mmCIF file of C-alpha atoms in Angstrom:
data_model
loop_
_atom_site.group_PDB
_atom_site.id
_atom_site.type_symbol
_atom_site.label_atom_id
_atom_site.label_comp_id
_atom_site.label_asym_id
_atom_site.label_seq_id
_atom_site.Cartn_x
_atom_site.Cartn_y
_atom_site.Cartn_z
ATOM 1 C CA UNK A 1 46.296 -26.426 -163.620
ATOM 2 C CA UNK A 2 46.704 -26.175 -167.373
ATOM 3 C CA UNK A 3 45.593 -29.269 -169.241
ATOM 4 C CA UNK A 4 46.837 -29.751 -172.781
ATOM 5 C CA UNK A 5 44.683 -31.149 -175.544
ATOM 6 C CA UNK A 6 45.459 -34.826 -176.125
ATOM 7 C CA UNK A 7 47.128 -36.153 -179.261
ATOM 8 C CA UNK A 8 45.095 -37.932 -181.957
ATOM 9 C CA UNK A 9 46.197 -40.036 -184.922
ATOM 10 C CA UNK A 10 44.483 -39.312 -188.223
ATOM 11 C CA UNK A 11 43.623 -41.917 -190.865
ATOM 12 C CA UNK A 12 42.219 -40.886 -194.245
ATOM 13 C CA UNK A 13 40.555 -42.903 -197.014
ATOM 14 C CA UNK A 14 41.486 -41.072 -200.202
ATOM 15 C CA UNK A 15 38.756 -42.718 -202.275
ATOM 16 C CA UNK A 16 36.345 -45.629 -202.093
ATOM 17 C CA UNK A 17 38.107 -48.886 -202.808
ATOM 18 C CA UNK A 18 41.219 -47.850 -200.898
ATOM 19 C CA UNK A 19 41.943 -48.399 -197.202
ATOM 20 C CA UNK A 20 42.272 -45.665 -194.599
ATOM 21 C CA UNK A 21 45.933 -44.707 -194.341
ATOM 22 C CA UNK A 22 47.804 -42.979 -191.525
ATOM 23 C CA UNK A 23 48.214 -39.307 -192.464
ATOM 24 C CA UNK A 24 49.650 -37.783 -189.305
ATOM 25 C CA UNK A 25 48.546 -36.524 -185.939
ATOM 26 C CA UNK A 26 47.103 -33.464 -184.263
ATOM 27 C CA UNK A 27 45.849 -32.139 -180.942
ATOM 28 C CA UNK A 28 42.175 -31.729 -180.107
ATOM 29 C CA UNK A 29 40.032 -31.552 -176.998
ATOM 30 C CA UNK A 30 37.661 -34.339 -178.082
ATOM 31 C CA UNK A 31 36.881 -36.710 -180.957
ATOM 32 C CA UNK A 32 34.529 -34.339 -182.721
ATOM 33 C CA UNK A 33 37.090 -31.538 -182.713
ATOM 34 C CA UNK A 34 39.769 -33.992 -183.829
ATOM 35 C CA UNK A 35 37.655 -34.807 -186.910
ATOM 36 C CA UNK A 36 37.081 -31.124 -187.658
ATOM 37 C CA UNK A 37 40.766 -30.289 -187.265
ATOM 38 C CA UNK A 38 41.779 -33.305 -189.337
ATOM 39 C CA UNK A 39 39.535 -32.078 -192.126
ATOM 40 C CA UNK A 40 41.249 -28.658 -192.081
ATOM 41 C CA UNK A 41 44.806 -29.878 -191.578
ATOM 42 C CA UNK A 42 44.933 -33.000 -193.777
ATOM 43 C CA UNK A 43 42.275 -32.667 -196.486
ATOM 44 C CA UNK A 44 42.544 -29.146 -197.901
ATOM 45 C CA UNK A 45 42.964 -30.460 -201.463
ATOM 46 C CA UNK A 46 40.522 -33.341 -201.908
ATOM 47 C CA UNK A 47 42.866 -35.807 -200.253
ATOM 48 C CA UNK A 48 40.059 -37.761 -198.679
ATOM 49 C CA UNK A 49 36.442 -38.804 -198.484
ATOM 50 C CA UNK A 50 36.512 -40.406 -195.041
ATOM 51 C CA UNK A 51 38.472 -39.721 -191.868
ATOM 52 C CA UNK A 52 39.111 -41.810 -188.763
ATOM 53 C CA UNK A 53 40.657 -40.350 -185.616
ATOM 54 C CA UNK A 54 41.853 -42.287 -182.604
ATOM 55 C CA UNK A 55 43.468 -40.938 -179.489
ATOM 56 C CA UNK A 56 47.154 -41.816 -179.703
ATOM 57 C CA UNK A 57 47.239 -43.335 -176.219
ATOM 58 C CA UNK A 58 44.861 -46.094 -177.390
ATOM 59 C CA UNK A 59 47.322 -47.402 -179.957
ATOM 60 C CA UNK A 60 49.486 -50.290 -178.824
ATOM 61 C CA UNK A 61 52.607 -50.689 -180.910
ATOM 62 C CA UNK A 62 55.368 -53.261 -181.182
ATOM 63 C CA UNK A 63 58.795 -52.300 -179.920
ATOM 64 C CA UNK A 64 61.455 -52.180 -182.646
ATOM 65 C CA UNK A 65 63.884 -53.766 -180.162
ATOM 66 C CA UNK A 66 61.820 -56.962 -180.491
ATOM 67 C CA UNK A 67 61.792 -56.946 -184.291
ATOM 68 C CA UNK A 68 64.182 -59.874 -184.428
ATOM 69 C CA UNK A 69 62.037 -62.357 -182.553
ATOM 70 C CA UNK A 70 58.796 -60.954 -183.991
ATOM 71 C CA UNK A 71 59.533 -60.696 -187.674
ATOM 72 C CA UNK A 72 62.647 -62.637 -188.507
ATOM 73 C CA UNK A 73 61.166 -66.148 -188.150
ATOM 74 C CA UNK A 74 59.110 -65.418 -191.268
ATOM 75 C CA UNK A 75 62.296 -64.997 -193.301
ATOM 76 C CA UNK A 76 63.297 -68.675 -193.344
ATOM 77 C CA UNK A 77 59.821 -69.952 -194.235
ATOM 78 C CA UNK A 78 60.346 -69.810 -197.939
ATOM 79 C CA UNK A 79 57.855 -72.675 -198.400
ATOM 80 C CA UNK A 80 55.115 -70.069 -197.844
ATOM 81 C CA UNK A 81 55.905 -68.631 -201.272
ATOM 82 C CA UNK A 82 54.841 -70.212 -204.591
ATOM 83 C CA UNK A 83 58.379 -70.032 -206.026
ATOM 84 C CA UNK A 84 59.508 -72.678 -203.487
ATOM 85 C CA UNK A 85 57.762 -75.459 -205.426
ATOM 86 C CA UNK A 86 59.219 -77.194 -208.473
ATOM 87 C CA UNK A 87 56.882 -77.794 -211.377
ATOM 88 C CA UNK A 88 57.422 -79.541 -214.728
ATOM 89 C CA UNK A 89 58.462 -77.071 -217.453
ATOM 90 C CA UNK A 90 55.331 -77.975 -219.449
ATOM 91 C CA UNK A 91 53.168 -76.215 -216.882
ATOM 92 C CA UNK A 92 53.188 -72.593 -217.937
ATOM 93 C CA UNK A 93 50.655 -71.085 -215.556
ATOM 94 C CA UNK A 94 49.858 -72.229 -212.049
ATOM 95 C CA UNK B 1 73.501 -49.308 -171.022
ATOM 96 C CA UNK B 2 77.299 -49.398 -170.982
ATOM 97 C CA UNK B 3 79.391 -47.034 -173.056
ATOM 98 C CA UNK B 4 80.484 -49.912 -175.273
ATOM 99 C CA UNK B 5 76.911 -50.952 -175.969
ATOM 100 C CA UNK B 6 76.061 -47.384 -176.964
ATOM 101 C CA UNK B 7 79.099 -47.270 -179.257
ATOM 102 C CA UNK B 8 77.924 -50.490 -180.879
ATOM 103 C CA UNK B 9 74.391 -49.122 -181.354
ATOM 104 C CA UNK B 10 75.821 -45.948 -182.842
ATOM 105 C CA UNK B 11 77.835 -47.881 -185.382
ATOM 106 C CA UNK B 12 74.725 -49.842 -186.415
ATOM 107 C CA UNK B 13 72.747 -46.614 -186.556
ATOM 108 C CA UNK B 14 75.251 -44.854 -188.826
ATOM 109 C CA UNK B 15 75.281 -47.923 -191.059
ATOM 110 C CA UNK B 16 71.488 -47.852 -191.383
ATOM 111 C CA UNK B 17 71.593 -44.221 -192.486
ATOM 112 C CA UNK B 18 74.423 -44.929 -194.895
ATOM 113 C CA UNK B 19 72.228 -47.655 -196.451
ATOM 114 C CA UNK B 20 69.495 -44.995 -196.881
ATOM 115 C CA UNK B 21 67.204 -46.688 -194.369
ATOM 116 C CA UNK B 22 64.679 -44.417 -192.679
ATOM 117 C CA UNK B 23 64.679 -43.898 -188.934
ATOM 118 C CA UNK B 24 61.264 -44.096 -187.252
ATOM 119 C CA UNK B 25 60.181 -42.637 -183.888
ATOM 120 C CA UNK B 26 60.520 -45.761 -181.754
ATOM 121 C CA UNK B 27 63.902 -46.779 -183.189
ATOM 122 C CA UNK B 28 66.977 -46.304 -181.079
ATOM 123 C CA UNK B 29 68.832 -43.126 -182.037
ATOM 124 C CA UNK B 30 71.802 -41.227 -180.633
ATOM 125 C CA UNK B 31 70.738 -38.476 -178.242
ATOM 126 C CA UNK B 32 72.474 -35.904 -180.423
ATOM 127 C CA UNK B 33 70.511 -37.038 -183.491
ATOM 128 C CA UNK B 34 67.315 -36.558 -181.512
ATOM 129 C CA UNK B 35 68.312 -33.130 -180.230
ATOM 130 C CA UNK B 36 69.562 -31.869 -183.585
ATOM 131 C CA UNK B 37 66.318 -32.967 -185.216
ATOM 132 C CA UNK B 38 64.208 -31.297 -182.552
ATOM 133 C CA UNK B 39 66.182 -28.100 -183.104
ATOM 134 C CA UNK B 40 65.914 -28.057 -186.897
ATOM 135 C CA UNK B 41 62.359 -29.410 -187.214
ATOM 136 C CA UNK B 42 60.940 -27.076 -184.569
ATOM 137 C CA UNK B 43 62.756 -24.135 -186.122
ATOM 138 C CA UNK B 44 61.087 -25.093 -189.374
ATOM 139 C CA UNK B 45 57.663 -25.374 -187.696
ATOM 140 C CA UNK B 46 58.085 -22.017 -185.954
ATOM 141 C CA UNK B 47 59.026 -20.432 -189.291
ATOM 142 C CA UNK B 48 55.734 -21.585 -190.805
ATOM 143 C CA UNK B 49 53.769 -20.159 -187.883
ATOM 144 C CA UNK B 50 55.604 -16.815 -187.700
ATOM 145 C CA UNK B 51 55.561 -16.745 -191.507
ATOM 146 C CA UNK B 52 51.807 -16.258 -191.399
ATOM 147 C CA UNK B 53 52.154 -12.861 -189.731
ATOM 148 C CA UNK B 54 53.597 -10.644 -192.509
ATOM 149 C CA UNK B 55 51.092 -12.008 -195.046
ATOM 150 C CA UNK B 56 48.067 -12.388 -192.769
ATOM 151 C CA UNK B 57 48.313 -8.668 -192.329
ATOM 152 C CA UNK B 58 47.509 -8.143 -196.034
ATOM 153 C CA UNK B 59 44.499 -10.440 -196.413
ATOM 154 C CA UNK B 60 41.961 -7.698 -195.762
ATOM 155 C CA UNK B 61 43.782 -5.351 -198.159
ATOM 156 C CA UNK B 62 44.168 -7.707 -201.125
ATOM 157 C CA UNK B 63 43.240 -5.763 -204.294
ATOM 158 C CA UNK B 64 40.764 -8.297 -205.713
ATOM 159 C CA UNK B 65 38.742 -11.254 -204.515
ATOM 160 C CA UNK B 66 40.932 -13.572 -206.613
ATOM 161 C CA UNK B 67 44.031 -12.330 -204.810
ATOM 162 C CA UNK B 68 42.291 -12.518 -201.482
ATOM 163 C CA UNK B 69 41.209 -16.170 -201.697
ATOM 164 C CA UNK B 70 44.674 -17.122 -202.907
ATOM 165 C CA UNK B 71 46.440 -15.305 -200.060
ATOM 166 C CA UNK B 72 43.998 -16.712 -197.521
ATOM 167 C CA UNK B 73 44.607 -20.243 -198.809
ATOM 168 C CA UNK B 74 48.362 -19.713 -198.705
ATOM 169 C CA UNK B 75 48.324 -18.475 -195.110
ATOM 170 C CA UNK B 76 46.080 -21.388 -194.149
ATOM 171 C CA UNK B 77 48.573 -23.771 -195.761
ATOM 172 C CA UNK B 78 51.320 -22.259 -193.648
ATOM 173 C CA UNK B 79 49.307 -22.976 -190.502
ATOM 174 C CA UNK B 80 48.866 -26.520 -191.789
ATOM 175 C CA UNK B 81 52.572 -26.889 -192.514
ATOM 176 C CA UNK B 82 53.403 -25.671 -189.038
ATOM 177 C CA UNK B 83 51.060 -28.303 -187.612
ATOM 178 C CA UNK B 84 52.520 -31.159 -189.717
ATOM 179 C CA UNK B 85 55.966 -30.176 -188.515
ATOM 180 C CA UNK B 86 55.035 -29.752 -184.856
ATOM 181 C CA UNK B 87 53.438 -33.217 -184.881
ATOM 182 C CA UNK B 88 56.500 -34.705 -186.543
ATOM 183 C CA UNK B 89 58.743 -33.044 -183.955
ATOM 184 C CA UNK B 90 56.621 -34.365 -181.108
ATOM 185 C CA UNK B 91 57.412 -37.926 -182.222
ATOM 186 C CA UNK B 92 60.915 -37.241 -180.873
ATOM 187 C CA UNK B 93 59.575 -37.001 -177.338
ATOM 188 C CA UNK B 94 59.029 -33.284 -176.833
ATOM 189 C CA UNK B 95 55.570 -31.817 -176.162
ATOM 190 C CA UNK B 96 53.784 -29.118 -178.144
ATOM 191 C CA UNK B 97 53.765 -27.013 -175.017
ATOM 192 C CA UNK B 98 57.534 -27.211 -174.660
ATOM 193 C CA UNK B 99 57.999 -26.355 -178.321
ATOM 194 C CA UNK B 100 55.831 -23.256 -178.037
ATOM 195 C CA UNK B 101 57.570 -22.283 -174.815
ATOM 196 C CA UNK B 102 60.910 -22.396 -176.648
ATOM 197 C CA UNK B 103 59.534 -20.168 -179.398
ATOM 198 C CA UNK B 104 58.007 -17.661 -177.019
ATOM 199 C CA UNK B 105 61.075 -17.361 -174.805
ATOM 200 C CA UNK B 106 63.358 -16.957 -177.807
ATOM 201 C CA UNK B 107 65.249 -20.198 -177.069
ATOM 202 C CA UNK B 108 64.183 -21.578 -180.461
ATOM 203 C CA UNK B 109 64.734 -19.616 -183.646
ATOM 204 C CA UNK B 110 62.655 -19.156 -186.780
ATOM 205 C CA UNK B 111 63.693 -18.048 -190.224
ATOM 206 C CA UNK B 112 65.107 -14.528 -190.042
ATOM 207 C CA UNK B 113 63.298 -13.494 -193.238
ATOM 208 C CA UNK B 114 60.082 -13.018 -191.259
ATOM 209 C CA UNK B 115 61.664 -10.259 -189.238
ATOM 210 C CA UNK B 116 61.469 -7.943 -192.246
ATOM 211 C CA UNK B 117 58.315 -5.855 -192.688
ATOM 212 C CA UNK B 118 55.826 -6.331 -195.538
ATOM 213 C CA UNK B 119 54.991 -2.730 -196.357
ATOM 214 C CA UNK B 120 53.368 -2.860 -199.815
ATOM 215 C CA UNK B 121 51.161 -5.163 -201.868
ATOM 216 C CA UNK B 122 54.176 -5.928 -204.050
ATOM 217 C CA UNK B 123 55.755 -7.498 -200.979
ATOM 218 C CA UNK B 124 53.078 -10.218 -201.144
ATOM 219 C CA UNK B 125 54.232 -11.029 -204.642
ATOM 220 C CA UNK B 126 57.891 -10.909 -203.707
ATOM 221 C CA UNK B 127 57.484 -13.026 -200.594
ATOM 222 C CA UNK B 128 55.623 -15.727 -202.528
ATOM 223 C CA UNK B 129 58.134 -15.668 -205.370
ATOM 224 C CA UNK B 130 61.403 -15.390 -203.399
ATOM 225 C CA UNK B 131 60.717 -16.555 -199.856
ATOM 226 C CA UNK B 132 58.542 -19.514 -200.831
ATOM 227 C CA UNK B 133 60.870 -20.153 -203.760
ATOM 228 C CA UNK B 134 63.851 -20.366 -201.403
ATOM 229 C CA UNK B 135 61.850 -22.489 -198.971
ATOM 230 C CA UNK B 136 60.924 -24.941 -201.763
ATOM 231 C CA UNK B 137 64.571 -25.395 -202.725
ATOM 232 C CA UNK B 138 65.392 -26.161 -199.093
ATOM 233 C CA UNK B 139 62.427 -28.456 -198.664
ATOM 234 C CA UNK B 140 62.767 -30.480 -201.842
ATOM 235 C CA UNK B 141 66.257 -31.378 -200.646
ATOM 236 C CA UNK B 142 64.740 -32.458 -197.318
ATOM 237 C CA UNK B 143 62.196 -34.893 -198.815
ATOM 238 C CA UNK B 144 65.004 -37.436 -198.634
ATOM 239 C CA UNK B 145 65.836 -36.732 -194.975
ATOM 240 C CA UNK B 146 66.651 -39.787 -192.866
ATOM 241 C CA UNK B 147 64.021 -39.219 -190.179
ATOM 242 C CA UNK B 148 60.782 -40.705 -191.526
ATOM 243 C CA UNK B 149 58.218 -38.301 -190.000
ATOM 244 C CA UNK B 150 60.253 -35.282 -191.162
ATOM 245 C CA UNK B 151 60.666 -36.615 -194.694
ATOM 246 C CA UNK B 152 56.933 -37.416 -194.924
ATOM 247 C CA UNK B 153 55.961 -33.936 -193.737
ATOM 248 C CA UNK B 154 58.329 -32.459 -196.318
ATOM 249 C CA UNK B 155 56.794 -34.438 -199.168
ATOM 250 C CA UNK B 156 53.352 -33.174 -198.243
ATOM 251 C CA UNK B 157 54.569 -29.598 -197.825
ATOM 252 C CA UNK B 158 56.420 -29.559 -201.153
ATOM 253 C CA UNK B 159 53.310 -30.718 -202.984
ATOM 254 C CA UNK B 160 51.340 -27.829 -201.548
ATOM 255 C CA UNK B 161 53.953 -25.127 -201.742
ATOM 256 C CA UNK B 162 54.386 -24.709 -205.460
ATOM 257 C CA UNK B 163 51.157 -22.768 -205.722
ATOM 258 C CA UNK B 164 52.551 -20.345 -203.153
ATOM 259 C CA UNK B 165 55.423 -19.392 -205.375
ATOM 260 C CA UNK B 166 53.314 -19.190 -208.519
ATOM 261 C CA UNK B 167 50.677 -16.943 -206.939
ATOM 262 C CA UNK B 168 53.474 -14.605 -205.785
ATOM 263 C CA UNK B 169 55.136 -14.443 -209.165
ATOM 264 C CA UNK B 170 51.787 -13.836 -210.827
ATOM 265 C CA UNK B 171 51.270 -10.781 -208.600
ATOM 266 C CA UNK B 172 54.595 -9.380 -209.828
ATOM 267 C CA UNK B 173 53.881 -10.245 -213.462
ATOM 268 C CA UNK B 174 50.677 -8.237 -213.160
ATOM 269 C CA UNK B 175 52.345 -5.276 -211.470
ATOM 270 C CA UNK B 176 55.108 -5.225 -214.091
ATOM 271 C CA UNK B 177 52.467 -4.867 -216.810
ATOM 272 C CA UNK B 178 50.902 -1.926 -214.980
ATOM 273 C CA UNK B 179 51.648 1.751 -214.426
ATOM 274 C CA UNK B 180 55.103 3.134 -213.675
ATOM 275 C CA UNK B 181 54.070 3.423 -210.057
ATOM 276 C CA UNK B 182 53.199 -0.277 -209.936
ATOM 277 C CA UNK B 183 56.474 -1.216 -211.592
ATOM 278 C CA UNK B 184 58.378 0.884 -209.084
ATOM 279 C CA UNK B 185 56.533 -0.788 -206.253
ATOM 280 C CA UNK B 186 57.531 -4.243 -207.556
ATOM 281 C CA UNK B 187 61.169 -3.195 -208.018
ATOM 282 C CA UNK B 188 61.260 -1.673 -204.528
ATOM 283 C CA UNK B 189 59.966 -4.911 -203.017
ATOM 284 C CA UNK B 190 62.640 -6.914 -204.841
ATOM 285 C CA UNK B 191 65.317 -4.465 -203.684
ATOM 286 C CA UNK B 192 64.323 -5.020 -200.068
ATOM 287 C CA UNK B 193 63.772 -8.803 -200.174
ATOM 288 C CA UNK B 194 66.580 -10.014 -202.461
ATOM 289 C CA UNK B 195 69.429 -10.078 -199.970
ATOM 290 C CA UNK B 196 67.397 -11.334 -196.998
ATOM 291 C CA UNK B 197 66.147 -14.146 -199.285
ATOM 292 C CA UNK B 198 69.724 -15.197 -200.024
ATOM 293 C CA UNK B 199 70.378 -15.216 -196.289
ATOM 294 C CA UNK B 200 67.541 -17.740 -195.831
ATOM 295 C CA UNK B 201 69.944 -20.518 -196.815
ATOM 296 C CA UNK B 202 72.022 -19.766 -193.721
ATOM 297 C CA UNK B 203 75.701 -18.969 -193.244
ATOM 298 C CA UNK B 204 78.285 -19.994 -195.822
ATOM 299 C CA UNK B 205 79.463 -23.607 -195.599
ATOM 300 C CA UNK B 206 82.722 -22.442 -194.034
ATOM 301 C CA UNK B 207 80.789 -20.697 -191.252
ATOM 302 C CA UNK B 208 78.060 -23.307 -190.735
ATOM 303 C CA UNK B 209 78.860 -25.277 -187.592
ATOM 304 C CA UNK B 210 76.235 -28.007 -188.045
ATOM 305 C CA UNK B 211 76.563 -28.783 -191.755
ATOM 306 C CA UNK B 212 79.017 -31.702 -191.614
ATOM 307 C CA UNK B 213 77.081 -33.674 -189.002
ATOM 308 C CA UNK B 214 73.716 -32.836 -190.595
ATOM 309 C CA UNK B 215 74.886 -34.019 -194.001
ATOM 310 C CA UNK B 216 76.117 -37.275 -192.467
ATOM 311 C CA UNK B 217 72.769 -37.859 -190.774
ATOM 312 C CA UNK B 218 70.900 -36.865 -193.912
ATOM 313 C CA UNK B 219 69.130 -34.116 -192.018
ATOM 314 C CA UNK B 220 70.554 -31.967 -194.785
ATOM 315 C CA UNK B 221 71.067 -33.296 -198.289
ATOM 316 C CA UNK B 222 72.806 -30.280 -199.824
ATOM 317 C CA UNK B 223 74.971 -27.556 -198.287
ATOM 318 C CA UNK B 224 73.807 -23.980 -197.711
ATOM 319 C CA UNK B 225 76.030 -22.621 -200.491
ATOM 320 C CA UNK B 226 74.854 -25.195 -203.037
ATOM 321 C CA UNK B 227 71.215 -24.438 -202.304
ATOM 322 C CA UNK B 228 71.824 -20.678 -202.450
ATOM 323 C CA UNK B 229 73.535 -20.974 -205.837
ATOM 324 C CA UNK B 230 70.670 -23.104 -207.153
ATOM 325 C CA UNK B 231 68.207 -20.444 -206.010
ATOM 326 C CA UNK B 232 70.112 -17.607 -207.689
ATOM 327 C CA UNK B 233 70.554 -19.510 -210.950
ATOM 328 C CA UNK B 234 66.870 -20.289 -211.103
ATOM 329 C CA UNK B 235 65.599 -16.858 -209.990
ATOM 330 C CA UNK B 236 67.664 -14.410 -212.071
ATOM 331 C CA UNK B 237 66.051 -15.367 -215.416
ATOM 332 C CA UNK B 238 62.599 -15.112 -213.831
ATOM 333 C CA UNK B 239 63.373 -11.526 -212.776
ATOM 334 C CA UNK B 240 64.724 -10.615 -216.224
ATOM 335 C CA UNK B 241 61.717 -12.070 -217.971
ATOM 336 C CA UNK B 242 59.348 -9.568 -216.363
ATOM 337 C CA UNK B 243 61.730 -6.598 -216.387
ATOM 338 C CA UNK B 244 62.880 -6.604 -212.754
ATOM 339 C CA UNK B 245 66.512 -5.820 -211.907
ATOM 340 C CA UNK B 246 68.313 -7.869 -209.263
ATOM 341 C CA UNK B 247 69.897 -5.308 -206.876
ATOM 342 C CA UNK B 248 73.437 -6.696 -207.151
ATOM 343 C CA UNK B 249 75.986 -4.903 -209.339
ATOM 344 C CA UNK B 250 78.372 -7.883 -209.096
ATOM 345 C CA UNK B 251 75.826 -10.309 -210.492
ATOM 346 C CA UNK B 252 76.924 -11.824 -213.792
ATOM 347 C CA UNK B 253 76.692 -15.092 -215.681
ATOM 348 C CA UNK B 254 79.828 -17.186 -215.402
ATOM 349 C CA UNK B 255 79.934 -19.202 -218.602
ATOM 350 C CA UNK B 256 82.777 -21.437 -217.463
ATOM 351 C CA UNK B 257 81.068 -22.446 -214.236
ATOM 352 C CA UNK B 258 77.537 -22.484 -215.622
ATOM 353 C CA UNK B 259 76.431 -20.379 -212.650
ATOM 354 C CA UNK B 260 75.837 -16.769 -211.742
ATOM 355 C CA UNK B 261 78.562 -15.030 -209.753
ATOM 356 C CA UNK B 262 77.087 -12.762 -207.124
ATOM 357 C CA UNK B 263 78.122 -10.052 -204.687
ATOM 358 C CA UNK B 264 79.053 -10.223 -201.017
ATOM 359 C CA UNK B 265 76.196 -10.939 -198.596
ATOM 360 C CA UNK B 266 76.060 -8.651 -195.554
ATOM 361 C CA UNK B 267 76.524 -11.306 -192.866
ATOM 362 C CA UNK B 268 76.603 -8.708 -190.108
ATOM 363 C CA UNK B 269 73.014 -7.879 -190.958
ATOM 364 C CA UNK B 270 72.137 -11.609 -190.952
ATOM 365 C CA UNK B 271 73.576 -12.170 -187.458
ATOM 366 C CA UNK B 272 71.979 -8.986 -186.140
ATOM 367 C CA UNK B 273 68.558 -10.237 -187.268
ATOM 368 C CA UNK B 274 69.186 -13.763 -185.951
ATOM 369 C CA UNK B 275 70.157 -12.294 -182.586
ATOM 370 C CA UNK B 276 66.879 -10.424 -182.361
ATOM 371 C CA UNK B 277 67.759 -6.992 -183.731
ATOM 372 C CA UNK B 278 65.925 -7.143 -187.059
ATOM 373 C CA UNK B 279 63.246 -4.590 -187.948
ATOM 374 C CA UNK B 280 60.311 -6.729 -186.705
ATOM 375 C CA UNK B 281 61.655 -9.326 -184.223
ATOM 376 C CA UNK B 282 59.956 -7.740 -181.231
ATOM 377 C CA UNK B 283 56.707 -7.083 -183.075
ATOM 378 C CA UNK B 284 56.474 -10.676 -184.348
ATOM 379 C CA UNK B 285 57.047 -12.155 -180.903
ATOM 380 C CA UNK B 286 54.624 -9.764 -179.285
ATOM 381 C CA UNK B 287 51.833 -10.686 -181.715
ATOM 382 C CA UNK B 288 52.593 -14.397 -181.464
ATOM 383 C CA UNK B 289 52.627 -14.473 -177.672
ATOM 384 C CA UNK B 290 49.460 -12.368 -177.452
ATOM 385 C CA UNK B 291 47.671 -14.782 -179.829
ATOM 386 C CA UNK B 292 48.746 -17.701 -177.661
ATOM 387 C CA UNK B 293 47.783 -16.083 -174.382
ATOM 388 C CA UNK B 294 44.484 -14.758 -175.670
ATOM 389 C CA UNK B 295 43.601 -18.231 -176.900
ATOM 390 C CA UNK B 296 44.319 -19.929 -173.580
ATOM 391 C CA UNK B 297 40.778 -19.577 -172.235
ATOM 392 C CA UNK B 298 39.375 -21.094 -175.438
ATOM 393 C CA UNK B 299 41.641 -24.110 -175.145
ATOM 394 C CA UNK B 300 40.770 -24.482 -171.462
ATOM 395 C CA UNK B 301 37.034 -24.193 -172.152
ATOM 396 C CA UNK B 302 37.188 -26.806 -174.923
ATOM 397 C CA UNK B 303 39.048 -29.175 -172.600
ATOM 398 C CA UNK B 304 36.599 -28.618 -169.745
ATOM 399 C CA UNK B 305 33.693 -29.257 -172.093
ATOM 400 C CA UNK B 306 35.304 -32.478 -173.390
ATOM 401 C CA UNK B 307 35.855 -33.713 -169.844
ATOM 402 C CA UNK B 308 32.304 -32.919 -168.875
ATOM 403 C CA UNK B 309 30.973 -34.926 -171.828
ATOM 404 C CA UNK B 310 32.890 -37.963 -170.581
ATOM 405 C CA UNK B 311 31.291 -38.056 -167.131
ATOM 406 C CA UNK B 312 28.434 -40.612 -167.239
ATOM 407 C CA UNK B 313 25.078 -38.962 -166.421
#
């Protein structure tokens, strides 16, 4: 039976000091090949100095249907932001 | 889900797009949005892959090393662009295998321009200048597409593609400074590729069945006719500058409109090529399928090796 190469997600650090960022995905038989393919597919023009690959099936993601209960409670917690607090006008920087 | 619930979701969905929000893979979307995107995005991916064939054929015959590395890099980019687009299409729930199957059985289309032969070195210049030029106009418009993975792939592709057009034009600039024979070769290439390039933008708006829905879903940001006009207006002066003549006796500047008027496109030819009767349809498919089939044992061997490595000793 034909087995297809699994899907991998590719993360690239464009330069030191910056985080790895999701660049896209690709198919490869194993991790080593995924790195080699990622180098050819996503960094042909000096886009990166470090690559991470992870097999897509290992990523657990939130479901957008649950966005309300997951993310909306943060919206009414304005006291988490500095602008919520009243200061005397004399205080210029705090 | 009841019909009413779906209606409600559709209304919310249309409102999100109207607000210029992006749609991401796990978001709810109407089935038709999904299918239309699979059709257009895979067609785009297939075009990149088949697009390698006419040019790949010239790599070993490039006249200088400079031309050779440039052409090689361009063809490699096209492979890359095909891969970005296949991955983006797969986020809609179709597998790579199914996508390739659709290409190989002829169920999915690719750009009809690649069914024309590339018979001289000047064709490499003309393809880069006109075909990539037309593709860029299409793709820049798509950077604002509503489906996130498609828009992101387009941004990356547009950044890389401008060198493609410049390397092509440079080939023609060089030929047009050469001998009469070289100039004739450049003009001949333009004569053959001009009209098929105009056809790359697809049927006229009046004849394009998908345009209205695609504009609404921001899968298209400009109509076929608008993009075609933009291409002509931008390309004619580039031809004149290097002494090439656009093969259209009706072509003339319309001062009132601020656009070039142009002659009638042979739509019969367009539909013939789309339906599989172009000069190279069979050849392209034959080469593509052979490459896929001949690579099967390599893919199988790599997979078997990977599985073997995972078994604890």
